[in-house]
Each structure stands twice: as structure tokens, then as C-alpha cells.
Amino acid sequence: MEGRASCENLLLSGLVGRRTLVPAKPPNQRVLLEPSLVWGVQGPFLPLSPDVAQRLGVVSSGPGQVPSNAVPSVPPPSGLSVLIRVRLELRRHQRARHTIPGIFQAVARQQPDRLALVDAGSGVCWTFAQLDAYSNAVANVFHQLGLGPGDVVAIFLEGRPEFVGLWLGLAKAGVEAALLNVNLRREPLAFCLGTSGAKALIFGGELAAVVAEVSGQLGKSLLKFCSGDLGPEGSWPDTQLLDPLLKEASTAPLAQSPGKGMDDRLFYIYTSGTTGLPKAAIVVHSRYYRIAAFGHHAYSMRPSDVLYDCLPLYHSAGNIMGVGQCLLYGMTVVLRKKFSASRFWDDCVKHNCTVSPPSRGPPPRRPPLPPPPGLLMGTEGDQRFLDLCPAQG
């Protein structure tokens, strides 16, 4: 009984990895195949008591009483099948000389009016057409400034849709972005800007005071752009407001492709600096695709899924595993600049999220009982359930 109680506590607190569910009639119910098993975090299958099944809003079948309308359970894909699928997809894109921006543009043309990015903090929503237009404007602005393939622009911005549009637009112009950790201050920040070789810096208005602290250590030739309002600091003589420039820029794609391929550099991410000053890691187009594709297929995601991304966009988990599902597979991604245990389930319910990339941190609070629609996946004979809780560890 203790083992069952322990599993049920994990289930009710949102710490269950995957549950095998099948649709039943009426549509607002779900049937767990006999013997009503749930897969806990530690791996073993344990029976689910009728009381917990009722509280979760599912109908539990008894021993030997598999419902006649139940659909056979689909097991999660094997690691080998995912590996083969990703390699074949990547090889096809490499042969076609595709890039991450090129793949995104194809996705945006197919579903221009679908939501691409949602900012859970401000409520701002961008469709695929808006994200494509914004990134095209970024590409045109920096192309007109004379930046092109081989050049680097640093981005120092908190996680919001503009962050994605900026590095994506720079990539459309062949410019490599250096994604700076927003927690950097003084020496580490100046070090990262200096070693990146950036010709320009785009920073958010919320970080203007941080940039002012290191402005004396930056080269005079470094172009500075502020995304958003400078706030109480007012106007800086060596800083341009980026938003007016983007409003005046063309939203059409660049007339000439930068000539990049899947093996060329896309952007740089930095280590946390716990063992010294932060160090840059190169992310090429193929690496971005590989990481996002592995996550997509391993978790059996679909374009209809809504992903909740509360991870930093200057790191690979949030920007590749998370945002990559939007850019490459057309999923809607809900952004929260920082993980919050008190807001996690409320955000997921509000935005109908069905999956979240793994994260470290305190466990979210217990979800409301019975669980809201969207937590139990079962449409069109699909028996998967993608965990909404960040992994612990």
C-alpha cells in the first residue's frame, strides 16, 4: 500500500513522466487500459486506485474488463527509431542546402495565422506571419548596416518573442548571434562581449543600466541598439532605438540568400561561468535541428501541441528544445522568462499547454483536481500523455 500511495502522491503532484491513456465515449472521459497502470518517475508500473482515477477524471477498467471501445495503447518510440528518423531528416535538409531560417519560412507559409509565440508574462501573441515579418525586418536593417555572413551581433535580452525574432532575423542575413546570459554583470559581461567579436549589441531596455556599467570597457566602434524603452536613463548618444528602425524597414525577405548551409554557424551560447569566465559554444544549423528533432520525436509531439517554455532562451534547452518546436515543426510555444512553481499550472491551463521541456527546480504545486482539459491527451485515437512537469534532479 505504501508503494501505491507513493506513486499516487507523485501523480497528483504532477511528477509522473508518461501515462498510457485511451479515448472512451463520452468524449470527456478517458479510459486507462487494464490493469490501470501508471508509469512513475522511477520507471515501474503501479496500479492506480479507483479513488485517484476518479479524482483525475479518468475511468479505470477492472481486471479482465478492457472496454470494447478502447484503442490499443501505442508505446513510446524506441531510441533507435528516433535516431534513424532524425538522421534521415537531417540528411535530406543537408542535401537541399536548407537552413533553420529557411525551414521556418516554409512552416510560416503553411500556417501564417497560427500562433507561434505567446508571452505568458505580458500576454503578447505573435502569429507565424508576424514572427516571419519581424525577423525579415531585422534581417533588412542589419543588412543595410553592412553586416553579413561571418559577422557577429550580441543579444542581451530577457526571454520574450523579440528575442527569437532577433536571432532568427540575424540568421536570415547570415549574421551569427551571441546569446548573452542576462545574469552577467560587469567583468563577465564585458569579457563575453569582447571575446565574441561582436560588431553590434542589442540589449533590452530592462537591462540598460547593466549595459551602462560596462559601456566604458566596450569599443567605440561597437554599435548599440536598444529593444524597447530605455526608461529613466533616457537617450544615450551612442545608442539607437531599434523598434523605430524595424517599423520603417521592409518586411520582405532579403533579395539574396546569405549562402549558408546546415553545417554553418547559427549562433553562440555561453557556459554559466561556474568554473571561470563564461566560454562560448558554437551552435551550427545542423546541431540546432538535431537537438530539436530528437526532442520532438522522442516525446511524440505533434504540430497541434502547445509547448510551455519557462527556460532561459540564451541556453540550448529553452531556445533549441523549446523554441525549436515552433520554428521547425509549427507548434505554438508559450514563453515565461523564468520558471515559477506558483504559476506553472495556471499558465499551462490558461494556454492549453500539453508539453514542457525538462527543467531543474522546485516541483510545481499540485494541479487542480480534477485536472483541466488538455492535461489528458486523447484526441483521434492518440494515447500519449506528455508530462507538464519539469523533471527533477
C-alpha positions in Angstrom: 0.0 0.0 0.0 2.9 2.4 0.7 4.2 1.9 -2.8 0.8 2.7 -4.3 0.3 5.7 -2.1 3.8 7.0 -3.0 3.0 6.6 -6.7 -0.4 8.3 -6.3 1.2 11.2 -4.5 3.7 11.7 -7.4 0.8 11.5 -9.8 -1.3 14.1 -8.0 1.7 16.4 -7.5 2.5 16.4 -11.3 5.7 14.3 -11.1 4.6 11.5 -13.4 6.6 11.0 -16.6 4.1 9.4 -19.0 0.6 7.9 -18.7 -0.9 5.4 -21.0 -4.4 6.7 -21.8 -7.0 5.8 -24.4 -10.1 7.7 -25.5 -13.5 6.5 -24.5 -17.1 7.5 -25.0 -18.4 10.0 -24.0 -15.6 12.3 -25.3 -15.0 14.0 -21.9 -13.8 10.7 -20.3 -10.6 8.7 -20.6 -10.1 5.0 -20.0 -6.9 3.6 -18.6 -6.2 0.2 -20.0 -6.3 -2.7 -17.6 -4.7 -3.1 -15.1 -5.0 0.7 -14.8 -1.2 1.3 -14.8 0.7 4.5 -14.4 4.4 4.9 -15.2 6.1 6.7 -12.3 9.2 8.7 -12.4 11.3 5.8 -11.2 10.1 3.6 -14.0 8.0 0.7 -12.5 4.3 0.4 -13.4 2.0 0.5 -10.4 -1.8 0.1 -10.2 -3.9 3.3 -9.9 -6.5 3.2 -7.2 -10.2 3.9 -8.2 -10.2 6.9 -5.9 -7.3 8.6 -7.6 -8.6 7.6 -11.0 -11.9 9.3 -10.2 -10.1 12.4 -8.9 -8.1 12.6 -12.1 -11.2 12.4 -14.2 -10.4 9.0 -15.8 -12.4 5.8 -15.9 -10.4 2.8 -14.6 -11.2 -0.6 -16.1 -11.1 -3.6 -13.7 -9.1 -6.8 -14.2 -10.1 -8.5 -17.3 -12.6 -5.8 -18.2 -10.9 -3.9 -21.1 -13.5 -1.7 -22.7 -14.6 -2.8 -26.1 -14.2 0.8 -27.4 -10.7 1.2 -26.1 -8.0 1.8 -28.6 -4.8 -0.3 -28.2 -2.0 1.6 -26.4 0.8 3.0 -28.5 4.2 2.6 -26.8 6.7 5.4 -26.9 9.1 5.3 -29.8 12.4 3.5 -29.3 15.7 5.4 -29.2 16.9 3.7 -32.3 13.8 4.6 -34.3 14.2 8.2 -33.2 17.9 8.3 -34.1 17.3 6.9 -37.6 14.4 9.3 -38.2 16.4 12.3 -37.2 19.4 11.3 -39.2 17.3 10.8 -42.3 15.5 14.1 -41.9 18.8 15.9 -41.3 20.5 14.3 -44.3 17.6 15.5 -46.5 17.9 19.0 -45.3 21.7 19.0 -45.8 21.4 17.8 -49.4 18.9 20.5 -50.1 21.1 23.2 -48.5 18.4 24.2 -46.1 19.0 26.3 -43.0 17.0 26.9 -39.8 15.5 30.2 -41.2 14.7 28.5 -44.4 12.8 25.7 -42.7 10.9 28.2 -40.6 9.9 30.2 -43.6 8.4 27.1 -45.2 6.5 26.4 -41.9 5.3 30.0 -41.7 3.9 29.9 -45.3 1.9 26.8 -44.5 0.2 28.3 -41.4 0.7 32.1 -41.3 -2.3 32.8 -38.9 -1.5 30.1 -36.3 0.0 31.3 -33.0 3.7 30.9 -33.0 4.9 32.6 -29.7 2.9 33.6 -26.7 4.4 35.7 -23.8 2.8 34.4 -20.7 4.0 37.5 -18.7 2.7 40.2 -21.0 0.1 38.3 -22.9 1.6 39.3 -26.2 0.9 36.8 -29.0 2.7 36.5 -32.3 1.5 34.5 -35.3 3.9 32.8 -37.6 3.3 35.6 -40.1 4.2 38.2 -37.5 7.3 36.4 -36.4 8.4 36.0 -40.1 7.8 39.7 -40.8 9.6 40.8 -37.7 12.7 38.6 -38.4 12.6 39.8 -42.0 12.7 43.4 -40.8 15.7 42.6 -38.5 17.5 41.0 -41.5 16.9 44.0 -43.7 18.0 46.5 -41.0 21.3 44.8 -40.3 21.9 44.0 -44.0 21.6 47.7 -44.7 24.1 48.5 -41.9 26.6 46.4 -43.9 26.6 43.3 -41.7 26.6 39.9 -43.3 28.0 36.3 -43.2 30.8 36.0 -40.7 29.7 39.0 -38.6 28.6 38.6 -35.0 25.9 40.6 -33.1 25.4 40.1 -29.4 21.9 39.8 -27.9 21.4 40.8 -24.3 17.6 40.4 -23.8 15.2 38.7 -21.5 13.1 35.9 -22.8 10.3 37.2 -24.9 9.2 36.9 -28.6 11.5 39.7 -29.7 14.5 37.5 -28.6 13.5 34.8 -31.0 12.8 37.3 -33.8 16.1 39.0 -33.4 18.4 36.0 -33.6 16.3 34.5 -36.4 16.4 37.7 -38.4 20.1 37.9 -38.0 20.4 34.3 -39.2 18.4 35.3 -42.3 21.1 37.8 -43.1 23.9 35.3 -42.4 24.9 37.1 -39.2 25.8 35.0 -36.1 24.2 35.9 -32.8 26.0 35.7 -29.5 23.3 35.0 -26.9 24.4 36.5 -23.6 23.2 35.4 -20.2 21.0 38.1 -18.8 22.5 37.5 -15.3 26.0 38.6 -16.4 27.3 41.7 -14.9 30.5 43.8 -15.1 33.6 41.8 -15.9 31.9 38.6 -17.2 29.6 40.7 -19.4 32.4 42.7 -20.8 34.5 39.6 -21.3 31.8 37.8 -23.3 31.2 40.9 -25.5 34.9 41.3 -26.1 35.6 37.6 -26.9 32.6 37.3 -29.2 34.0 39.8 -31.7 30.5 41.4 -31.9 30.2 44.4 -34.2 26.9 45.3 -32.6 25.0 44.8 -29.3 21.2 44.6 -29.0 20.0 44.9 -25.4 16.6 45.2 -23.8 15.5 48.4 -22.2 15.2 46.4 -18.9 18.9 45.8 -19.0 20.0 49.4 -19.9 21.5 50.0 -16.5 23.6 46.8 -16.7 25.0 47.8 -20.1 25.8 51.3 -18.8 28.0 49.8 -16.1 30.3 48.3 -18.8 30.0 50.9 -21.5 33.4 52.3 -20.8 35.0 48.9 -21.4 33.4 48.4 -24.8 35.0 49.5 -28.0 33.9 52.8 -29.5 33.2 51.0 -32.8 30.5 48.7 -31.2 27.1 49.6 -32.4 24.4 49.7 -29.7 20.7 49.2 -30.2 18.0 49.1 -27.5 15.0 46.9 -28.0 12.1 48.5 -26.1 12.2 51.7 -23.9 15.4 53.0 -22.3 13.3 54.0 -19.3 14.6 56.6 -16.8 18.1 56.6 -18.4 16.6 58.4 -21.4 18.5 58.7 -24.6 22.2 57.7 -25.0 24.3 59.4 -27.6 25.8 56.2 -28.8 22.7 54.1 -28.7 19.9 53.8 -31.3 16.3 52.7 -30.5 15.8 49.5 -32.6 12.0 49.5 -32.7 11.6 52.6 -34.9 14.2 51.2 -37.3 12.3 47.9 -37.6 9.0 49.7 -38.2 10.5 51.6 -41.2 12.3 48.5 -42.6 10.9 46.2 -45.2 9.3 43.0 -44.0 10.0 41.2 -47.3 12.7 38.5 -47.3 16.2 39.5 -48.4 16.6 39.5 -52.2 19.7 37.4 -51.9 20.3 34.4 -49.7 23.4 34.6 -47.5 24.5 31.2 -48.9 24.6 29.3 -45.6 24.2 25.6 -45.1 23.3 23.2 -42.3 26.9 22.9 -41.3 27.5 26.7 -40.9 27.4 28.6 -37.7 24.0 29.7 -36.4 24.7 31.4 -33.0 26.8 31.1 -29.9 25.7 30.2 -26.4 27.8 30.6 -23.2 28.5 28.4 -20.3 27.4 29.5 -16.8 30.9 30.5 -15.8 30.9 28.5 -12.6 34.5 27.3 -13.3 35.8 30.7 -14.5 34.6 33.2 -17.0 31.9 32.1 -19.4 33.0 30.2 -22.5 31.3 30.3 -25.9 29.9 27.1 -27.5 29.2 27.1 -31.3 25.8 26.0 -32.4 25.6 25.2 -36.1 22.3 24.8 -38.0 22.5 21.0 -38.0 23.1 20.9 -34.3 20.1 23.1 -33.7 18.0 20.8 -35.9 19.3 17.6 -34.3 18.5 18.7 -30.7 15.0 20.0 -31.5 14.2 16.9 -33.7 15.3 14.4 -31.1 13.1 16.0 -28.5 10.2 16.3 -30.9 10.2 12.6 -32.0 11.2 11.1 -28.6 8.2 12.7 -27.0 5.9 12.0 -29.9 5.0 15.7 -30.3 2.6 16.9 -32.9 2.0 20.3 -34.6 -1.2 20.6 -32.6 0.7 20.5 -29.3 1.3 23.7 -27.3 4.6 23.8 -25.5 5.3 25.7 -22.3 8.8 27.0 -22.2 9.9 28.6 -18.9 13.6 28.1 -19.6 16.2 30.8 -20.5 16.3 31.4 -24.2 20.1 32.1 -24.0 20.6 28.3 -23.3 20.0 25.3 -25.5 17.1 23.8 -23.6 14.9 26.8 -23.9 16.0 28.1 -27.3 16.5 24.8 -29.1 14.5 22.1 -27.4 11.7 24.6 -26.7 11.6 27.3 -29.4 12.8 24.8 -32.0 9.4 23.1 -31.9 7.9 26.3 -33.1 10.4 27.1 -35.8 10.8 23.6 -37.2 7.5 21.9 -36.6 4.9 24.7 -36.4 4.0 24.2 -32.7 2.8 27.1 -30.5 5.3 27.9 -27.8 4.3 29.8 -24.6 7.2 31.7 -23.2 7.8 32.5 -19.5 11.1 34.2 -18.9 11.6 32.4 -15.6 10.3 29.2 -14.1 7.7 29.8 -11.4 6.3 26.9 -9.3 3.3 29.0 -8.3 2.4 30.0 -11.9 3.3 26.8 -13.7 0.0 25.0 -13.7 -2.1 28.2 -14.1 -0.1 29.1 -17.2 -0.5 25.6 -18.6 -4.2 25.6 -18.0 -4.7 29.1 -19.4 -2.8 28.5 -22.6 -3.9 24.8 -23.0 -0.3 23.6 -22.9 0.4 19.9 -23.4 4.1 19.6 -23.1 7.1 21.3 -21.4 10.8 20.7 -21.9 12.6 19.3 -18.8 13.9 21.7 -16.2 15.5 21.7 -12.8 14.0 23.4 -9.8 11.3 23.0 -7.2 8.3 20.9 -8.1 5.2 22.8 -9.2 2.3 22.9 -6.7 -0.4 20.3 -7.0 -2.6 20.8 -10.1 -6.4 21.4 -9.5 -8.5 18.3 -9.2 -10.0 17.1 -11.4 -7.3 18.1 -13.9 -8.3 20.7 -16.5 -8.9 19.8 -20.2 -5.6 19.5 -22.1 -3.7 17.7 -19.4 -5.1 14.3 -20.7 -4.3 13.8 -24.3 -6.6 11.5 -26.2 -7.8 13.0 -29.5 -8.1 11.0 -32.7 -7.1 7.7 -31.0 -3.9 9.2 -29.6 -2.9 7.5 -26.3 0.0 9.7 -25.4 0.4 12.0 -22.4 3.2 14.4 -22.4 4.3 15.4 -19.0 3.7 19.0 -18.0 6.0 18.9 -15.1 9.8 19.9 -15.3 12.0 16.9 -14.5 13.5 16.9 -11.1 17.2 16.3 -10.4 
